[in-house]
Tab-separated table of C-alpha atoms and ligand atoms in Angstrom:
chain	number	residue	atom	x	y	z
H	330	UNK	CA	-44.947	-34.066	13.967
H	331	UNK	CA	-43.258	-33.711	17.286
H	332	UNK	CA	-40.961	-36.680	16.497
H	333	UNK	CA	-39.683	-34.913	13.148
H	334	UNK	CA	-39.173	-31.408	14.944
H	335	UNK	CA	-37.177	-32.990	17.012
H	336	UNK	CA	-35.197	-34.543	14.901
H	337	UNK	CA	-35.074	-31.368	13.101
H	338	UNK	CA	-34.011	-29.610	15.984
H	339	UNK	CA	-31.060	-32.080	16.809
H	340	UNK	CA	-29.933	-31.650	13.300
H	341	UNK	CA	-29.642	-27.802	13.885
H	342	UNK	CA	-27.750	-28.553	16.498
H	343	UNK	CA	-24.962	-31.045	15.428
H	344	UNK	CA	-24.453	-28.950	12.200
H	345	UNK	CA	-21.180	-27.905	12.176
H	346	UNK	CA	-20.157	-24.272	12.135
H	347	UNK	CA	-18.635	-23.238	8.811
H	348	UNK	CA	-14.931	-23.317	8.811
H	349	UNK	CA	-13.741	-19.990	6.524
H	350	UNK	CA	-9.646	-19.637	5.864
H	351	UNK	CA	-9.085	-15.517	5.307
H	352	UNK	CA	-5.918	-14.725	4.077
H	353	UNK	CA	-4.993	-11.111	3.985
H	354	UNK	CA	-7.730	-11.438	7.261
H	355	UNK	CA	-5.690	-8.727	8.750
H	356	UNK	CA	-5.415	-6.043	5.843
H	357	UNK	CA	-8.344	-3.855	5.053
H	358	UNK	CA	-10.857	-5.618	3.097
H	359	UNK	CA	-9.917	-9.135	5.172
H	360	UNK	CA	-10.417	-7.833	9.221
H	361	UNK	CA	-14.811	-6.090	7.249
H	362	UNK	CA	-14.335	-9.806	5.819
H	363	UNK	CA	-14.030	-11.190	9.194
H	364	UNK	CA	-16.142	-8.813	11.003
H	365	UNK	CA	-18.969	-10.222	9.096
H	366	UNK	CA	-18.349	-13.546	9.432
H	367	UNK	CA	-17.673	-13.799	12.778
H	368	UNK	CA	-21.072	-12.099	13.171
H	369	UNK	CA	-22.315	-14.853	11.995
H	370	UNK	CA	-21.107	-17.150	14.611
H	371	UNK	CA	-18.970	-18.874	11.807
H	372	UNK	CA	-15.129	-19.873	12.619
H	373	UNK	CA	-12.397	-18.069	10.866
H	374	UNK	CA	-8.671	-18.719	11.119
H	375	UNK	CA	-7.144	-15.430	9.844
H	376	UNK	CA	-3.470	-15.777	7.511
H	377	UNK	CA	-1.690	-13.076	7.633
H	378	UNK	CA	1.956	-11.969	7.187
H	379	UNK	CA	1.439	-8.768	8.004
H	380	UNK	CA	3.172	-6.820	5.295
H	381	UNK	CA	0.504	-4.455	4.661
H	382	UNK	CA	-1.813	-5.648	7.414
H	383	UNK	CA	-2.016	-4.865	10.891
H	384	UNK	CA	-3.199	-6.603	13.895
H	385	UNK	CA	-5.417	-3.883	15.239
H	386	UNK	CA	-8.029	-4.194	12.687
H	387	UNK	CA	-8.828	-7.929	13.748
H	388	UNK	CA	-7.616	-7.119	17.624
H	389	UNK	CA	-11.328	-7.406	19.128
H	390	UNK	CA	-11.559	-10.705	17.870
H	391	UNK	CA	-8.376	-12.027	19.405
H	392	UNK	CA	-9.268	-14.576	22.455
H	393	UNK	CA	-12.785	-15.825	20.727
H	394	UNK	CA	-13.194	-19.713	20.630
H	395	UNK	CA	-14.272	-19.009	17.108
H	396	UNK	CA	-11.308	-17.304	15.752
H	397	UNK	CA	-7.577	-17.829	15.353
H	398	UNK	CA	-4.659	-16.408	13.576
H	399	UNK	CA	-2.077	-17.337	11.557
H	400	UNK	CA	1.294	-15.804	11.168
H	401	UNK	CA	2.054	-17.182	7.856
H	402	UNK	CA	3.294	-15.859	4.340
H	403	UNK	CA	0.914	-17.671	1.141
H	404	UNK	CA	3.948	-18.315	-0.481
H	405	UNK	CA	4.629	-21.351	1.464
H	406	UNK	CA	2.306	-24.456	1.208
H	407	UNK	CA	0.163	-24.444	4.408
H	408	UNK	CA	-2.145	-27.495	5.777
H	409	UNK	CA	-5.693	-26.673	7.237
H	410	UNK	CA	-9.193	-28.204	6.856
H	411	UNK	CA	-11.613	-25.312	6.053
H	412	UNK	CA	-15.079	-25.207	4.016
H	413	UNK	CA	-14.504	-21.990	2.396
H	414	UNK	CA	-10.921	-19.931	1.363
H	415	UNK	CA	-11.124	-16.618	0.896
H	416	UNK	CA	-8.212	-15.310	-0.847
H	417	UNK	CA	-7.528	-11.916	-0.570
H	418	UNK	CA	-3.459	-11.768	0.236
H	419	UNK	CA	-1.746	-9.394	-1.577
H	420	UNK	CA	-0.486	-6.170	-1.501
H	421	UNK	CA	-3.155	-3.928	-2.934
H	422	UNK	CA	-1.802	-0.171	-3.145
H	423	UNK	CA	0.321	1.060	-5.961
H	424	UNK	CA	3.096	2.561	-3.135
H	425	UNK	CA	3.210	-1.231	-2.190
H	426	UNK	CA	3.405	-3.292	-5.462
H	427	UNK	CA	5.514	-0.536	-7.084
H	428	UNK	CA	8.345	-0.793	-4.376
H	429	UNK	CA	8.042	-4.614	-4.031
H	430	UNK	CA	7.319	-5.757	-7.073
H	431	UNK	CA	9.154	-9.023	-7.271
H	432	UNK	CA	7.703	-9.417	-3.847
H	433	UNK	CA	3.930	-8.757	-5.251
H	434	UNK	CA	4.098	-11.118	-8.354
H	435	UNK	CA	5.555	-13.765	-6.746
H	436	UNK	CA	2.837	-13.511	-3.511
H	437	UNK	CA	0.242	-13.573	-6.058
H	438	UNK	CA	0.848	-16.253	-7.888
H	439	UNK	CA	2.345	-19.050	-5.766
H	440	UNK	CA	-0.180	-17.589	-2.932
H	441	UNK	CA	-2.839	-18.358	-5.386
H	442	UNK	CA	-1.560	-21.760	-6.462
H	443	UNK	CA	-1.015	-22.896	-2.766
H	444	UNK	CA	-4.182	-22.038	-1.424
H	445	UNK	CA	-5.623	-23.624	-4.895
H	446	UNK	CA	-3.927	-26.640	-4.174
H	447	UNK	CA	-5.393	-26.818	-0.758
H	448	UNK	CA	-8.802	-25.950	-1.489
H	449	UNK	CA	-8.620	-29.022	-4.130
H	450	UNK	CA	-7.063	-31.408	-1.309
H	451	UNK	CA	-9.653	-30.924	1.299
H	452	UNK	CA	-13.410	-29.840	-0.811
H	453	UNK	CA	-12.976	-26.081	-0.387
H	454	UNK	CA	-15.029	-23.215	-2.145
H	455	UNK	CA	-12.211	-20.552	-3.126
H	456	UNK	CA	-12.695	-17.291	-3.951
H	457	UNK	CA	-10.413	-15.016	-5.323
H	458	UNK	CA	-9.912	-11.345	-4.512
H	459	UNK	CA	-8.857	-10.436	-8.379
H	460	UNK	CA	-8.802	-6.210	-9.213
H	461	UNK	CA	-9.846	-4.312	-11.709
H	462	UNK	CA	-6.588	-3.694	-12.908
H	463	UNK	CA	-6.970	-6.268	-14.802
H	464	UNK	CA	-8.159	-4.723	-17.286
H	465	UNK	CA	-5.357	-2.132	-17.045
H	466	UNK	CA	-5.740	1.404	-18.761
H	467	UNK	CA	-9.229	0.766	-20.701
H	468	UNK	CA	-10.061	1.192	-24.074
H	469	UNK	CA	-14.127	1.175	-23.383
H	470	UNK	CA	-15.889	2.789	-20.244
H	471	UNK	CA	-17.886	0.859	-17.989
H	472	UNK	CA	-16.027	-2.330	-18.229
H	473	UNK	CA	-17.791	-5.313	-18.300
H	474	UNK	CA	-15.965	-8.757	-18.040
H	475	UNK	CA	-16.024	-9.886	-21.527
H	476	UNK	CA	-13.409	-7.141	-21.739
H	477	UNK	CA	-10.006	-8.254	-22.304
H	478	UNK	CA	-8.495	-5.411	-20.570
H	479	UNK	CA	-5.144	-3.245	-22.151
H	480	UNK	CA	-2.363	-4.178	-20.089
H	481	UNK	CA	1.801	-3.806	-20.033
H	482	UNK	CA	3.162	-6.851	-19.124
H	483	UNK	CA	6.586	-4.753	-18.804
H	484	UNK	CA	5.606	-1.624	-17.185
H	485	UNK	CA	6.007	-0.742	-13.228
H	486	UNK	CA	2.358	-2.219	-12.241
H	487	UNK	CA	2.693	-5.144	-14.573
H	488	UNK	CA	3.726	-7.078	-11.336
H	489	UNK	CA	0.266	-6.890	-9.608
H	490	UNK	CA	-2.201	-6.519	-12.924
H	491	UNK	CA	-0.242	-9.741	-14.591
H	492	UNK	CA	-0.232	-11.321	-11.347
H	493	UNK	CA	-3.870	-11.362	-10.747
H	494	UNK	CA	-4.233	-12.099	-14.624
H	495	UNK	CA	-2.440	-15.145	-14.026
H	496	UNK	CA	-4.068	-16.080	-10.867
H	497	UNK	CA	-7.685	-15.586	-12.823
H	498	UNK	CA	-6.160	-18.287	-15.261
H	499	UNK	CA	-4.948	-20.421	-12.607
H	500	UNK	CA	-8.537	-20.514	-10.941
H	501	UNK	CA	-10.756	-21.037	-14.136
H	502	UNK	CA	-7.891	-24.484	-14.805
H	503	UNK	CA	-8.847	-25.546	-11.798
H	504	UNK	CA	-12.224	-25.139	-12.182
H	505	UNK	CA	-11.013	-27.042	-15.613
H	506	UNK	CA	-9.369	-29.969	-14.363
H	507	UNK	CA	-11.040	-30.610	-11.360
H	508	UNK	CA	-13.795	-29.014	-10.930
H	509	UNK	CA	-13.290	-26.609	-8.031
H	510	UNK	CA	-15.490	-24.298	-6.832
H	511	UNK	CA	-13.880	-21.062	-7.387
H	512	UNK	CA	-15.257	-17.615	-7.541
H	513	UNK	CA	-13.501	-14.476	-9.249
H	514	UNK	CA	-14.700	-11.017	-7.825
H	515	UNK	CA	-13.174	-8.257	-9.856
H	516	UNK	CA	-12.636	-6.056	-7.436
H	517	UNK	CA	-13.074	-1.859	-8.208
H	518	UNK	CA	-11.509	0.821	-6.001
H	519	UNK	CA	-13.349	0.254	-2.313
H	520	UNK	CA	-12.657	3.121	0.149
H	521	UNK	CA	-13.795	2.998	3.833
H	522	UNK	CA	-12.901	2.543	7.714
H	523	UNK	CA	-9.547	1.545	8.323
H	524	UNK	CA	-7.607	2.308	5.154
H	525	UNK	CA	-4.283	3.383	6.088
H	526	UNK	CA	-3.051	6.700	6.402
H	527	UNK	CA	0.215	5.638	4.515
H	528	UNK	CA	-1.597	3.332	2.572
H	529	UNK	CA	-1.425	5.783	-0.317
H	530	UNK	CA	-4.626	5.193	-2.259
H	531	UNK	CA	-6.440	8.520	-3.353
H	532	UNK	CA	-9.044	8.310	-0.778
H	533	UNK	CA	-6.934	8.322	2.353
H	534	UNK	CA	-4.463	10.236	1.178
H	535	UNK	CA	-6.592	12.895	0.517
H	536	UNK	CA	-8.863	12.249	3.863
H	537	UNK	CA	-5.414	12.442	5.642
H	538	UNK	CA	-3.792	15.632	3.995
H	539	UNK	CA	-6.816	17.138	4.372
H	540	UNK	CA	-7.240	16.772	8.206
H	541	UNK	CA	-3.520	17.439	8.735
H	542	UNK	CA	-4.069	21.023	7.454
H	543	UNK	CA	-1.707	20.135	4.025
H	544	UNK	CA	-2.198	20.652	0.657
H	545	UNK	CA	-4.189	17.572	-1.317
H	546	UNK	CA	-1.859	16.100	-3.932
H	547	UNK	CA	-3.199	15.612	-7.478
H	548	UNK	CA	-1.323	13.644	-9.981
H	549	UNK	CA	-1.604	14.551	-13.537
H	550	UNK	CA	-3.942	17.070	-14.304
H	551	UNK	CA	-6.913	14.694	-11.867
H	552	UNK	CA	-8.844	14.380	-15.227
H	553	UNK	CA	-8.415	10.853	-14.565
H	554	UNK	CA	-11.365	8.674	-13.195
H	555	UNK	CA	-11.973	6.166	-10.318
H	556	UNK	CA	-15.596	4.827	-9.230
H	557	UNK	CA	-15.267	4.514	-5.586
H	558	UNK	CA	-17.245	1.640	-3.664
H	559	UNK	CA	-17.516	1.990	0.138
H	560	UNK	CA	-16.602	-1.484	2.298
H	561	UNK	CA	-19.896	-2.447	3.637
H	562	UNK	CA	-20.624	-2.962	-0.096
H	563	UNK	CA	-18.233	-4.365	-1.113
H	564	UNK	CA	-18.222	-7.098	1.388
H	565	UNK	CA	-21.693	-7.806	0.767
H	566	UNK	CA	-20.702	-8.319	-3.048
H	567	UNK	CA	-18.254	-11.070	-1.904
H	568	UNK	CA	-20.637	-13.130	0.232
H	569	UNK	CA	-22.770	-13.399	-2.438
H	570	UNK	CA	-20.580	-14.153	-4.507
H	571	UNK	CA	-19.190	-17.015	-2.400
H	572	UNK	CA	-22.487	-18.459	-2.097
H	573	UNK	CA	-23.621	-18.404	-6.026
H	574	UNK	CA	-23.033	-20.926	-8.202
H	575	UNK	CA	-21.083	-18.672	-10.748
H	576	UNK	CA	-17.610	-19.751	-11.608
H	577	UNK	CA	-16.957	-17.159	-14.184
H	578	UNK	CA	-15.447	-13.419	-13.149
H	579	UNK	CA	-17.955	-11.213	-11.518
H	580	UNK	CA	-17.111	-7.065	-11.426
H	581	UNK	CA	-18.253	-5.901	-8.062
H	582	UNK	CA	-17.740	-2.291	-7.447
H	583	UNK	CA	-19.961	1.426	-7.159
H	584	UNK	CA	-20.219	2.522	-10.951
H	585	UNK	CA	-20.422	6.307	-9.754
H	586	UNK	CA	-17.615	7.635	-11.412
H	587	UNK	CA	-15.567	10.737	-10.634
H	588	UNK	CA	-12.926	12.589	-12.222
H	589	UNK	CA	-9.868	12.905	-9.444
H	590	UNK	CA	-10.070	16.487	-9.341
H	591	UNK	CA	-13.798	16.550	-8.541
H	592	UNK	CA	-12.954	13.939	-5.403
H	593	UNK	CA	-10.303	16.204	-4.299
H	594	UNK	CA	-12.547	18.992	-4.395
H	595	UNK	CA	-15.819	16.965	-2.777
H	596	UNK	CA	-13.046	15.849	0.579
H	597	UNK	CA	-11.459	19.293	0.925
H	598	UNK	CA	-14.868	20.942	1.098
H	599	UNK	CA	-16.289	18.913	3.791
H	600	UNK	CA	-13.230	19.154	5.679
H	601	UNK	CA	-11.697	22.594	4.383
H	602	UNK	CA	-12.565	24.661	2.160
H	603	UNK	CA	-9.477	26.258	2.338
H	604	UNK	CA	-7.079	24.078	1.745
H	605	UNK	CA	-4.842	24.049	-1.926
H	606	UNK	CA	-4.600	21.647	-4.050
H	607	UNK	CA	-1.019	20.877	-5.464
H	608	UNK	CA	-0.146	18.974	-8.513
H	609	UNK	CA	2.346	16.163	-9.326
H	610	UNK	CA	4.012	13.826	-11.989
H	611	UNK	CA	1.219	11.560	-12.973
H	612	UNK	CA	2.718	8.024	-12.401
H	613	UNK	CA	3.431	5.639	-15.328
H	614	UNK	CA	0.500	3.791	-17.049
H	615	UNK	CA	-2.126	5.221	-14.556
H	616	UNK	CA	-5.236	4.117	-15.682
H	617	UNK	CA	-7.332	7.561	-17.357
H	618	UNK	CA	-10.818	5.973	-16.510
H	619	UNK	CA	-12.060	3.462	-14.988
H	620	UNK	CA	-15.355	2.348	-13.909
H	621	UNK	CA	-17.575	-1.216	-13.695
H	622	UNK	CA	-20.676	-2.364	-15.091
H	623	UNK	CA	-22.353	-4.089	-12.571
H	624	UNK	CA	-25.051	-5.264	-14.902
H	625	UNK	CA	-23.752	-9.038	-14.078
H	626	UNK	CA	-23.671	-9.175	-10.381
H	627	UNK	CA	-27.677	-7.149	-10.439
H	628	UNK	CA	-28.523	-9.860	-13.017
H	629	UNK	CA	-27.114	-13.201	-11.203
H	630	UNK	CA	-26.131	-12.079	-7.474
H	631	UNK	CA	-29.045	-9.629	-6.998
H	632	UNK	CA	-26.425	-7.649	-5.545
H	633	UNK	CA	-25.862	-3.562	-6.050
H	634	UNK	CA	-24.309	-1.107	-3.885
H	635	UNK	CA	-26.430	0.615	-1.339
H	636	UNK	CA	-24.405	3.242	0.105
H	637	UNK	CA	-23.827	6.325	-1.784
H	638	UNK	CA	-20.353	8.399	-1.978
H	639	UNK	CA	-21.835	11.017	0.322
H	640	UNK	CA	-22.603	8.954	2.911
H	641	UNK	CA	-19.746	6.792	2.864
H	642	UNK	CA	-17.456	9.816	2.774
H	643	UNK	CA	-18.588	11.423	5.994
H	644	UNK	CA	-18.433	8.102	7.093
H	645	UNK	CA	-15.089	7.366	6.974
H	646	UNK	CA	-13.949	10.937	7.380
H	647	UNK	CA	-15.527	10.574	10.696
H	648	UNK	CA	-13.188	7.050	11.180
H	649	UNK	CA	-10.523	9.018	10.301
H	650	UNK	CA	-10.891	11.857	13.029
H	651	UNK	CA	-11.559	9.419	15.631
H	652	UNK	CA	-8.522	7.064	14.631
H	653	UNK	CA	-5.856	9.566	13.392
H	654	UNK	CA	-6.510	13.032	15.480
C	844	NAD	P1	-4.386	-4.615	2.293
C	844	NAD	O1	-2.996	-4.292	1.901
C	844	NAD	O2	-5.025	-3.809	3.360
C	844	NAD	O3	-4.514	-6.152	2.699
C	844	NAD	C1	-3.772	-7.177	2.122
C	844	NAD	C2	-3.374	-8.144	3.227
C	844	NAD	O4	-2.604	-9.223	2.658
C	844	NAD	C3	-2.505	-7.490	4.290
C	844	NAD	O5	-2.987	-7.792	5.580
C	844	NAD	C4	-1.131	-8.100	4.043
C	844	NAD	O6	-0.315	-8.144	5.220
C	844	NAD	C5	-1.502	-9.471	3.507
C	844	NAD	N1	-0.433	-10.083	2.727
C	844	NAD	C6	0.285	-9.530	1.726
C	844	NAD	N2	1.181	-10.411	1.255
C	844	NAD	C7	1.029	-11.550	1.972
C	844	NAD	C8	1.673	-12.822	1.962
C	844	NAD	N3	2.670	-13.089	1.113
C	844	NAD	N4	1.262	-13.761	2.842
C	844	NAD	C9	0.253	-13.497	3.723
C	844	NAD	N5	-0.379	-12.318	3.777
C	844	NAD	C10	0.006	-11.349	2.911
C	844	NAD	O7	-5.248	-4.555	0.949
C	844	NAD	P2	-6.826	-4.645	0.714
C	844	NAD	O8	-7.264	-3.354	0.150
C	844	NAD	O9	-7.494	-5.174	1.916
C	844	NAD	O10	-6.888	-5.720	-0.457
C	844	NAD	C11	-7.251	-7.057	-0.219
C	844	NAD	C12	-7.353	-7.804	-1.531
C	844	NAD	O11	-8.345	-7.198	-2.370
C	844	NAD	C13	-6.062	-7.839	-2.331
C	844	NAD	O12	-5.919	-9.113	-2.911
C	844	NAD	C14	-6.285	-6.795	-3.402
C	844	NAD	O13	-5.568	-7.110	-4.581
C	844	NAD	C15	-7.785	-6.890	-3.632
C	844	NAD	N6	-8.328	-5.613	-4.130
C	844	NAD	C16	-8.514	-4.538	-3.292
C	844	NAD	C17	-9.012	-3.358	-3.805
C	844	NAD	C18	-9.279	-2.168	-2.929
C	844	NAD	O14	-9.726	-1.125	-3.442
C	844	NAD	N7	-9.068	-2.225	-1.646
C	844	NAD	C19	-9.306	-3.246	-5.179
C	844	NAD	C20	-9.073	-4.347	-5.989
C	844	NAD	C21	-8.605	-5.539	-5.456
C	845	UDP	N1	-3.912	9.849	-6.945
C	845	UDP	C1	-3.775	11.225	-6.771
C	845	UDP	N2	-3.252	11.678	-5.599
C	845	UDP	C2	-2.896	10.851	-4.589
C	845	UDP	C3	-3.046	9.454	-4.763
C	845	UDP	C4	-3.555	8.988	-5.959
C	845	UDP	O1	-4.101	12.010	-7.670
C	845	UDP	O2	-2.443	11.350	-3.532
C	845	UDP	C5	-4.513	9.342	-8.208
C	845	UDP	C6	-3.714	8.232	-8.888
C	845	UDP	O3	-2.744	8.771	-9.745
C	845	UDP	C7	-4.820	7.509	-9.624
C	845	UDP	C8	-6.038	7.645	-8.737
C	845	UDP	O4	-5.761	8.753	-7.885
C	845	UDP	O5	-5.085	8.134	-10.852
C	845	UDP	C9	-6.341	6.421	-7.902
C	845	UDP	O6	-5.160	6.032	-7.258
C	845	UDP	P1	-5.089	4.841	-6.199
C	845	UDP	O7	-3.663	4.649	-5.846
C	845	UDP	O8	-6.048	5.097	-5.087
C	845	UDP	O9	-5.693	3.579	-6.954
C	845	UDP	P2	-5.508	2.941	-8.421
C	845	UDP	O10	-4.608	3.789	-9.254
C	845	UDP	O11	-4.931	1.608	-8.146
C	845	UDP	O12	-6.877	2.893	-8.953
């Protein structure tokens, strides 16, 4: 018995730490991506252009014989050997895609082929950060993923909903042709630690305008809906996605839905009750609803959200007033 726990034991100890290739490692969702694995004494080499990225959210990581970055835009072929790509590079906020849009279609769809093409050439699992977007401005509310989604492959976010459309397609042909390992998460709005100030998405907008004093800014008439999940979630969602054996898109997100109005209202009372709220020009083809059934990752990933919206509000307001003011 000795004998075989020692082998055992020497086993452990020549395994090899898993190799993971972030891209986008230095954006939002990528540096909670690496926090986690790093955590887990895995090695991570972060890519990273740094368009909407920064390099303080991976900073404390910087120096560790386990991590290194990148400087490198996905739209150029790259050669690394990894075990596991996690694609997630990409701008991500409408201010972003909207103002580069050539930029954002083009970064999603040769980004996705490269790092396809690479995880084929060396015996990668991918996985690819897709969005809810794609189903665009839904007919049906939740959406699940046999849902083919209502989208304008002309209008001003065609750029990023077609381009993660098309880089869905490219993963499931080469899951096709030869067999790859890919996972699709589908993405729904995730809020948390450090978004942006500028970033522009609802949540830090609001958390930012409110804490400056200024009026929140509702577009439309804020009738409109978003289901907000917060990060921790979120990343859990993706590591078990990465280490299922489903091939076929998975919606992770926090199917609490609120109207944009009521979210405006929910920030500016914990922060100030005082504060107006002003309204603007709703922007072209923004989605009116918009929230995921989850019934597929409870069913197959025994994964759900744990945090609620309360919680995870205070606790990036908190970030917020520590990072910010
Ligand atoms: P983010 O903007 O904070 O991060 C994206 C990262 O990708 C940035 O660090 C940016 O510099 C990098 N990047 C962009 N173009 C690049 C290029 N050409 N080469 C190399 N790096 C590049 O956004 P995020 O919220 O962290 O989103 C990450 C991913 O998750 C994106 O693919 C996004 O589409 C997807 N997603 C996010 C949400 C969300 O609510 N945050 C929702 C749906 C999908
Ligand atoms: N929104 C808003 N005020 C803001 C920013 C956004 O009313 O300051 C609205 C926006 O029009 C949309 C929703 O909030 O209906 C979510 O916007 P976000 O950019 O966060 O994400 P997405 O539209 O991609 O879901």
């Amino acid at each position: 018995l000795s004998f075989k726990l020692k082998i055992m034991n020497n086993k452990i100890k020549n395994l090899k730490p898993i190799k993971n290739l972030v891209s986008g490692g230095a954006g939002f969702l990528g540096s909670h991506l690496i926090d986690q694995l790093m955590k887990k004494n895995e090695q991570v080499i972060c890519l990273d252009n740094y368009f909407t990225g920064e390099e303080s959210n991976i900073k404390k990581w910087i120096g560790h014989p386990n991590f290194q970055i990148i400087r490198h835009d996905v739209t150029e072929p790259i050669d690394l050997e990894v075990d596991m790509i996690w694609h997630l590079a990409s701008p991500a906020s409408p201010i972003h895609y909207k103002s580069h849009p050539i930029k954002t279609s083009k970064t999603i769809y040769l980004g996705t082929y490269n790092l396809l093409r690479l995880s084929r050439q060396i015996g990668a699992k991918f996985l690819l950060a897709s969005t809810s977007e794609i189903y665009g401005d839904p007919e049906v509310n939740p959406q699940d993923e046999s849902y083919r989604g209502s989208v304008s492959t002309t209008g001003i976010r065609s750029c990023y909903e077609e381009g993660k459309r098309i880089a869905e397609t490219l993963c499931s042909d080469y899951k096709r042709m030869y067999n790859l390992d890919v996972k699709i998460m589908r993405i729904f709005n995730t809020y948390g630690p450090r978004m942006r100030s500028n970033d522009g998405r609802v949540v830090s907008n609001f958390i930012f305008q409110a804490l400056q004093g200024k009026p929140l800014t509702i577009y439309g008439d804020g009738s409109q809906t978003r289901s907000f999940c917060y990060v921790d979630d979120l990343i859990e969602g993706m590591a078990s996605l990465m280490s299922s054996n489903i091939n076929s898109p998975v919606n992770i997100g926090n199917p609490e839905e609120f109207k944009i109005i009521q979210l405006a209202n929910i920030i500016k009372d914990i922060i100030n009750p005082n504060l107006d709220l002003i309204y603007k020009p709703l922007p072209e083809d923004d989605p009116s609803q918009r929230r995921p059934d989850i019934s597929k990752a409870r069913k197959y990933l025994q994964w759900q959200p744990k945090i609620n919206f309360d919680k995870g509000i205070h606790l990036t307001i908190n970030w917020f007033k520590r990072t910010y003011f």
